[in-house]
mmCIF file of C-alpha atoms in Angstrom:
data_model
loop_
_atom_site.group_PDB
_atom_site.id
_atom_site.type_symbol
_atom_site.label_atom_id
_atom_site.label_comp_id
_atom_site.label_asym_id
_atom_site.label_seq_id
_atom_site.Cartn_x
_atom_site.Cartn_y
_atom_site.Cartn_z
ATOM 1 C CA MET A 1 -36.295 14.040 5.580
ATOM 2 C CA SER A 2 -34.342 14.911 2.457
ATOM 3 C CA LEU A 3 -32.445 18.157 2.043
ATOM 4 C CA ALA A 4 -34.875 19.313 -0.641
ATOM 5 C CA HIS A 5 -37.957 18.461 1.377
ATOM 6 C CA SER A 6 -36.504 20.048 4.506
ATOM 7 C CA SER A 7 -35.697 23.284 2.704
ATOM 8 C CA VAL A 8 -39.090 23.424 1.031
ATOM 9 C CA ALA A 9 -40.873 22.861 4.309
ATOM 10 C CA ASP A 10 -38.849 25.519 6.091
ATOM 11 C CA THR A 11 -39.364 28.081 3.344
ATOM 12 C CA ALA A 12 -43.015 27.234 2.841
ATOM 13 C CA SER A 13 -43.636 27.891 6.518
ATOM 14 C CA ASN A 14 -42.308 31.404 5.912
ATOM 15 C CA GLY A 15 -44.793 31.941 3.073
ATOM 16 C CA GLY A 16 -42.190 32.042 0.320
ATOM 17 C CA THR A 17 -42.876 31.850 -3.395
ATOM 18 C CA ASN A 18 -41.783 28.950 -5.565
ATOM 19 C CA ALA A 19 -38.797 31.034 -6.645
ATOM 20 C CA ASP A 20 -37.906 31.535 -2.969
ATOM 21 C CA ARG A 21 -38.208 27.823 -2.318
ATOM 22 C CA ALA A 22 -36.123 26.904 -5.335
ATOM 23 C CA TYR A 23 -33.521 29.443 -4.245
ATOM 24 C CA GLU A 24 -33.303 28.000 -0.717
ATOM 25 C CA ILE A 25 -33.010 24.411 -1.940
ATOM 26 C CA VAL A 26 -30.398 25.050 -4.620
ATOM 27 C CA ARG A 27 -28.494 27.464 -2.396
ATOM 28 C CA GLU A 28 -28.126 24.882 0.359
ATOM 29 C CA ARG A 29 -26.935 22.269 -2.134
ATOM 30 C CA LEU A 30 -24.341 24.729 -3.437
ATOM 31 C CA VAL A 31 -23.187 25.788 0.031
ATOM 32 C CA MET A 32 -22.899 22.222 1.306
ATOM 33 C CA LEU A 33 -21.207 21.147 -1.955
ATOM 34 C CA ASP A 34 -23.957 18.667 -2.768
ATOM 35 C CA ILE A 35 -23.626 20.441 -6.104
ATOM 36 C CA ARG A 36 -19.883 20.279 -6.584
ATOM 37 C CA PRO A 37 -17.767 23.291 -7.621
ATOM 38 C CA GLY A 38 -17.724 23.549 -11.397
ATOM 39 C CA GLU A 39 -20.676 21.194 -11.817
ATOM 40 C CA PRO A 40 -23.184 22.168 -14.531
ATOM 41 C CA ILE A 41 -26.705 23.063 -13.431
ATOM 42 C CA ASN A 42 -29.441 22.122 -15.878
ATOM 43 C CA ASP A 43 -32.364 24.416 -15.089
ATOM 44 C CA ASP A 44 -34.887 22.275 -17.006
ATOM 45 C CA ARG A 45 -33.885 19.129 -15.136
ATOM 46 C CA LEU A 46 -33.841 21.014 -11.843
ATOM 47 C CA ALA A 47 -37.295 22.457 -12.485
ATOM 48 C CA GLU A 48 -38.632 18.979 -13.198
ATOM 49 C CA GLU A 49 -37.013 17.576 -10.065
ATOM 50 C CA LEU A 50 -38.349 20.326 -7.817
ATOM 51 C CA GLY A 51 -41.740 20.541 -9.494
ATOM 52 C CA PHE A 52 -41.671 24.339 -9.639
ATOM 53 C CA GLY A 53 -41.519 25.084 -13.358
ATOM 54 C CA ARG A 54 -38.699 26.764 -15.262
ATOM 55 C CA THR A 55 -39.427 30.390 -14.385
ATOM 56 C CA PRO A 56 -39.023 30.089 -10.574
ATOM 57 C CA VAL A 57 -35.835 28.057 -11.023
ATOM 58 C CA ARG A 58 -34.382 30.600 -13.430
ATOM 59 C CA GLU A 59 -35.250 33.413 -11.010
ATOM 60 C CA ALA A 60 -33.518 31.468 -8.248
ATOM 61 C CA LEU A 61 -30.413 30.941 -10.370
ATOM 62 C CA LYS A 62 -30.238 34.666 -11.120
ATOM 63 C CA ARG A 63 -30.230 35.395 -7.384
ATOM 64 C CA LEU A 64 -27.540 32.783 -6.843
ATOM 65 C CA GLU A 65 -25.455 34.312 -9.608
ATOM 66 C CA ARG A 66 -25.590 37.675 -7.836
ATOM 67 C CA GLU A 67 -24.315 35.905 -4.721
ATOM 68 C CA ARG A 68 -21.460 34.403 -6.773
ATOM 69 C CA LEU A 69 -22.573 30.862 -6.046
ATOM 70 C CA VAL A 70 -23.249 30.102 -9.705
ATOM 71 C CA VAL A 71 -21.922 31.561 -12.935
ATOM 72 C CA ALA A 72 -23.727 31.631 -16.289
ATOM 73 C CA TYR A 73 -21.869 31.553 -19.597
ATOM 74 C CA PRO A 74 -23.574 32.398 -22.907
ATOM 75 C CA ARG A 75 -24.254 29.251 -24.957
ATOM 76 C CA ARG A 76 -22.541 27.092 -22.335
ATOM 77 C CA GLY A 77 -24.975 27.140 -19.451
ATOM 78 C CA THR A 78 -24.886 27.653 -15.684
ATOM 79 C CA PHE A 79 -22.270 26.158 -13.373
ATOM 80 C CA ALA A 80 -21.536 26.092 -9.655
ATOM 81 C CA THR A 81 -18.690 28.498 -8.977
ATOM 82 C CA ALA A 82 -15.306 27.180 -7.974
ATOM 83 C CA VAL A 83 -14.183 27.362 -4.351
ATOM 84 C CA ASP A 84 -11.244 29.745 -4.580
ATOM 85 C CA MET A 85 -8.918 29.451 -1.600
ATOM 86 C CA THR A 86 -7.497 32.886 -2.348
ATOM 87 C CA ASP A 87 -10.875 34.216 -1.162
ATOM 88 C CA LEU A 88 -10.241 32.972 2.385
ATOM 89 C CA ALA A 89 -8.260 36.037 3.480
ATOM 90 C CA ASP A 90 -10.752 38.451 1.917
ATOM 91 C CA ILE A 91 -13.745 36.712 3.465
ATOM 92 C CA SER A 92 -12.080 36.488 6.871
ATOM 93 C CA GLU A 93 -11.068 40.153 6.821
ATOM 94 C CA ILE A 94 -14.675 41.269 6.430
ATOM 95 C CA ARG A 95 -16.134 38.670 8.795
ATOM 96 C CA LYS A 96 -13.711 39.689 11.557
ATOM 97 C CA GLN A 97 -15.188 43.174 11.382
ATOM 98 C CA LEU A 98 -18.869 42.435 10.862
ATOM 99 C CA GLU A 99 -19.532 39.198 12.772
ATOM 100 C CA PRO A 100 -18.566 40.710 16.169
ATOM 101 C CA THR A 101 -20.627 43.788 15.302
ATOM 102 C CA ALA A 102 -23.661 41.606 14.623
ATOM 103 C CA ALA A 103 -23.216 39.555 17.810
ATOM 104 C CA ALA A 104 -22.867 42.690 19.956
ATOM 105 C CA ARG A 105 -25.905 44.236 18.303
ATOM 106 C CA VAL A 106 -28.014 41.144 19.016
ATOM 107 C CA ALA A 107 -26.860 41.120 22.650
ATOM 108 C CA ARG A 108 -27.924 44.758 22.908
ATOM 109 C CA THR A 109 -31.181 44.809 20.955
ATOM 110 C CA ALA A 110 -32.637 41.303 20.534
ATOM 111 C CA SER A 111 -36.309 40.865 21.311
ATOM 112 C CA PRO A 112 -37.495 38.459 24.026
ATOM 113 C CA ASP A 113 -38.655 36.051 21.302
ATOM 114 C CA ALA A 114 -35.237 36.139 19.633
ATOM 115 C CA ARG A 115 -33.498 35.520 22.957
ATOM 116 C CA ALA A 116 -35.808 32.557 23.587
ATOM 117 C CA ARG A 117 -34.921 31.102 20.159
ATOM 118 C CA LEU A 118 -31.214 31.570 20.803
ATOM 119 C CA THR A 119 -31.504 29.971 24.252
ATOM 120 C CA ALA A 120 -33.189 26.906 22.762
ATOM 121 C CA LEU A 121 -30.538 26.774 20.048
ATOM 122 C CA ALA A 122 -27.742 26.946 22.640
ATOM 123 C CA ASP A 123 -29.285 23.989 24.468
ATOM 124 C CA GLU A 124 -29.466 22.037 21.201
ATOM 125 C CA ILE A 125 -25.880 22.837 20.203
ATOM 126 C CA ALA A 126 -24.627 21.809 23.658
ATOM 127 C CA GLU A 127 -25.951 18.301 22.947
ATOM 128 C CA ILE A 128 -23.878 17.800 19.781
ATOM 129 C CA ASP A 129 -22.019 14.523 20.070
ATOM 130 C CA ASP A 130 -18.508 13.934 18.738
ATOM 131 C CA SER A 131 -19.807 10.920 16.808
ATOM 132 C CA GLU A 132 -22.360 12.934 14.804
ATOM 133 C CA ASP A 133 -22.022 13.188 11.040
ATOM 134 C CA PRO A 134 -19.759 16.209 10.427
ATOM 135 C CA ARG A 135 -22.025 17.428 7.633
ATOM 136 C CA GLU A 136 -25.010 17.522 9.971
ATOM 137 C CA VAL A 137 -22.887 19.296 12.576
ATOM 138 C CA LEU A 138 -21.865 21.843 9.976
ATOM 139 C CA ARG A 139 -25.515 22.452 9.078
ATOM 140 C CA LYS A 140 -26.084 23.341 12.724
ATOM 141 C CA ASP A 141 -23.176 25.774 12.534
ATOM 142 C CA VAL A 142 -24.829 27.467 9.559
ATOM 143 C CA ARG A 143 -28.101 27.602 11.462
ATOM 144 C CA VAL A 144 -26.484 29.330 14.449
ATOM 145 C CA HIS A 145 -24.968 31.990 12.236
ATOM 146 C CA ARG A 146 -28.234 32.529 10.365
ATOM 147 C CA GLU A 147 -30.191 32.908 13.609
ATOM 148 C CA ILE A 148 -27.735 35.471 14.956
ATOM 149 C CA TYR A 149 -27.828 37.466 11.725
ATOM 150 C CA ARG A 150 -31.616 37.329 11.704
ATOM 151 C CA ALA A 151 -31.832 38.455 15.336
ATOM 152 C CA SER A 152 -29.680 41.503 14.571
ATOM 153 C CA GLY A 153 -32.739 43.200 13.111
ATOM 154 C CA ASN A 154 -30.549 44.814 10.444
ATOM 155 C CA PRO A 155 -31.451 43.333 7.039
ATOM 156 C CA HIS A 156 -28.467 44.922 5.292
ATOM 157 C CA LEU A 157 -26.023 43.434 7.781
ATOM 158 C CA GLU A 158 -27.875 40.122 7.628
ATOM 159 C CA ASP A 159 -27.654 39.910 3.835
ATOM 160 C CA ILE A 160 -23.914 40.620 3.803
ATOM 161 C CA LEU A 161 -23.137 38.089 6.522
ATOM 162 C CA VAL A 162 -25.362 35.359 5.082
ATOM 163 C CA SER A 163 -23.476 35.690 1.797
ATOM 164 C CA LEU A 164 -20.052 35.647 3.440
ATOM 165 C CA ASP A 165 -20.968 32.692 5.642
ATOM 166 C CA ALA A 166 -22.112 30.772 2.566
ATOM 167 C CA HIS A 167 -18.707 31.124 0.948
ATOM 168 C CA ALA A 168 -16.906 30.327 4.208
ATOM 169 C CA THR A 169 -19.034 27.190 4.598
ATOM 170 C CA ARG A 170 -18.136 26.054 1.074
ATOM 171 C CA ILE A 171 -14.466 26.282 2.039
ATOM 172 C CA TRP A 172 -15.205 24.379 5.261
ATOM 173 C CA CYS A 173 -17.018 21.638 3.316
ATOM 174 C CA LEU A 174 -14.080 21.266 0.960
ATOM 175 C CA PHE A 175 -11.856 20.267 3.885
ATOM 176 C CA LEU A 176 -14.467 18.632 6.099
ATOM 177 C CA ASP A 177 -12.999 15.132 5.921
ATOM 178 C CA ARG A 178 -9.613 16.480 7.027
ATOM 179 C CA LEU A 179 -10.740 18.857 9.764
ATOM 180 C CA PRO A 180 -10.344 17.539 13.297
ATOM 181 C CA ASP A 181 -12.952 18.042 15.987
ATOM 182 C CA VAL A 182 -15.657 19.809 13.994
ATOM 183 C CA ALA A 183 -18.144 19.156 16.805
ATOM 184 C CA SER A 184 -16.014 21.073 19.322
ATOM 185 C CA HIS A 185 -15.707 23.977 16.907
ATOM 186 C CA VAL A 186 -19.484 24.200 16.602
ATOM 187 C CA ARG A 187 -20.043 23.734 20.339
ATOM 188 C CA GLU A 188 -18.083 26.964 20.807
ATOM 189 C CA HIS A 189 -21.331 28.653 19.865
ATOM 190 C CA VAL A 190 -22.920 27.680 23.181
ATOM 191 C CA ALA A 191 -20.933 30.248 25.170
ATOM 192 C CA LEU A 192 -21.496 32.824 22.433
ATOM 193 C CA LEU A 193 -25.247 32.285 22.344
ATOM 194 C CA ARG A 194 -25.495 32.475 26.129
ATOM 195 C CA ALA A 195 -23.481 35.712 26.173
ATOM 196 C CA ILE A 196 -25.866 37.174 23.594
ATOM 197 C CA VAL A 197 -28.933 36.077 25.546
ATOM 198 C CA ASP A 198 -27.448 37.607 28.722
ATOM 199 C CA GLY A 199 -26.899 40.903 26.934
ATOM 200 C CA ASP A 200 -23.119 40.730 27.327
ATOM 201 C CA GLU A 201 -22.009 42.670 24.236
ATOM 202 C CA SER A 202 -18.281 42.559 24.987
ATOM 203 C CA THR A 203 -18.124 38.796 25.515
ATOM 204 C CA ALA A 204 -20.365 38.133 22.518
ATOM 205 C CA SER A 205 -18.105 40.243 20.324
ATOM 206 C CA SER A 206 -14.836 38.713 21.534
ATOM 207 C CA LEU A 207 -16.099 35.125 21.288
ATOM 208 C CA THR A 208 -17.323 35.758 17.762
ATOM 209 C CA LEU A 209 -13.976 37.187 16.703
ATOM 210 C CA ALA A 210 -12.180 34.182 18.197
ATOM 211 C CA HIS A 211 -14.526 31.809 16.376
ATOM 212 C CA VAL A 212 -13.995 33.436 12.982
ATOM 213 C CA ALA A 213 -10.230 33.576 13.499
ATOM 214 C CA GLY A 214 -10.244 29.941 14.595
ATOM 215 C CA PHE A 215 -12.029 28.925 11.394
ATOM 216 C CA GLU A 216 -9.416 30.690 9.278
ATOM 217 C CA LYS A 217 -6.542 29.133 11.218
ATOM 218 C CA ALA A 218 -8.029 25.624 11.006
ATOM 219 C CA ILE A 219 -8.196 25.909 7.221
ATOM 220 C CA ARG A 220 -4.750 27.445 6.851
ATOM 221 C CA ASP A 221 -3.236 24.658 8.959
ATOM 222 C CA LEU A 222 -4.359 22.230 6.247
ATOM 223 C CA LEU A 223 -2.969 24.179 3.303
#
C-alpha cells in the first residue's frame, strides 16, 4: 500500500474531512522527507494527485505552515521548510521535559483499551528485524510516539509533542543512511511500553528521557 493510500485509509477510518486527509498525507511526506527540504509544493498539482480539490489542500497547507513544516512566500509559492540543525538543541530541551511527563502520565492514567493497544504495539516492535528497511522502522518509531501522546489523554500535551516529534523525525531522516542500528534504537520502546502498561511511572519516565537523550547524542556524533 502506498504512503498516500495508507494515510488516507487511516484518516478516513477516523472520520476525517478531506482537508484532514490531505493534511495527514502531506504531513507524513514532509516528516519522512519524501518532500525534500526546500522543495516547492504546487497546491494545484497536489490537489489533482490526491483528488481532494484545491480548498482542502490549501487548508492543509495552512495547518502545516503553522507547524513550521512548510513556508509560503508571496508571489513565490509554498515550500517545504529546511531542516535546521541548530534546532536540535531547542527541540531536545523541550522533549526532555515533556516526553517523560507524557510517559508517566500514560502509565498513571491510561484506559484499559489504551493499555491493550500499547501492549500489542510492544509485541510488534519487539519483532523488528535488523534487516528491515530503516525508513519503515522509523515509521514504527513515529507510531509509538504518537500512540503514547494519544494515550496521555491531554490534547494540549499531545499537540505539542506531535509537532516536536515531527521536527525530530525530519532530522533523523536526514541522517538515516549514516545512523547505525536504527532497529535497536526503536526496539528500546519495548521496555518503555511495557513499563507504561504496568503502571510504572518512574521507569517509564526514565526510559523516555534516556531515549530522547540517545537520539540527540546519535545525531551529534555524526556532526
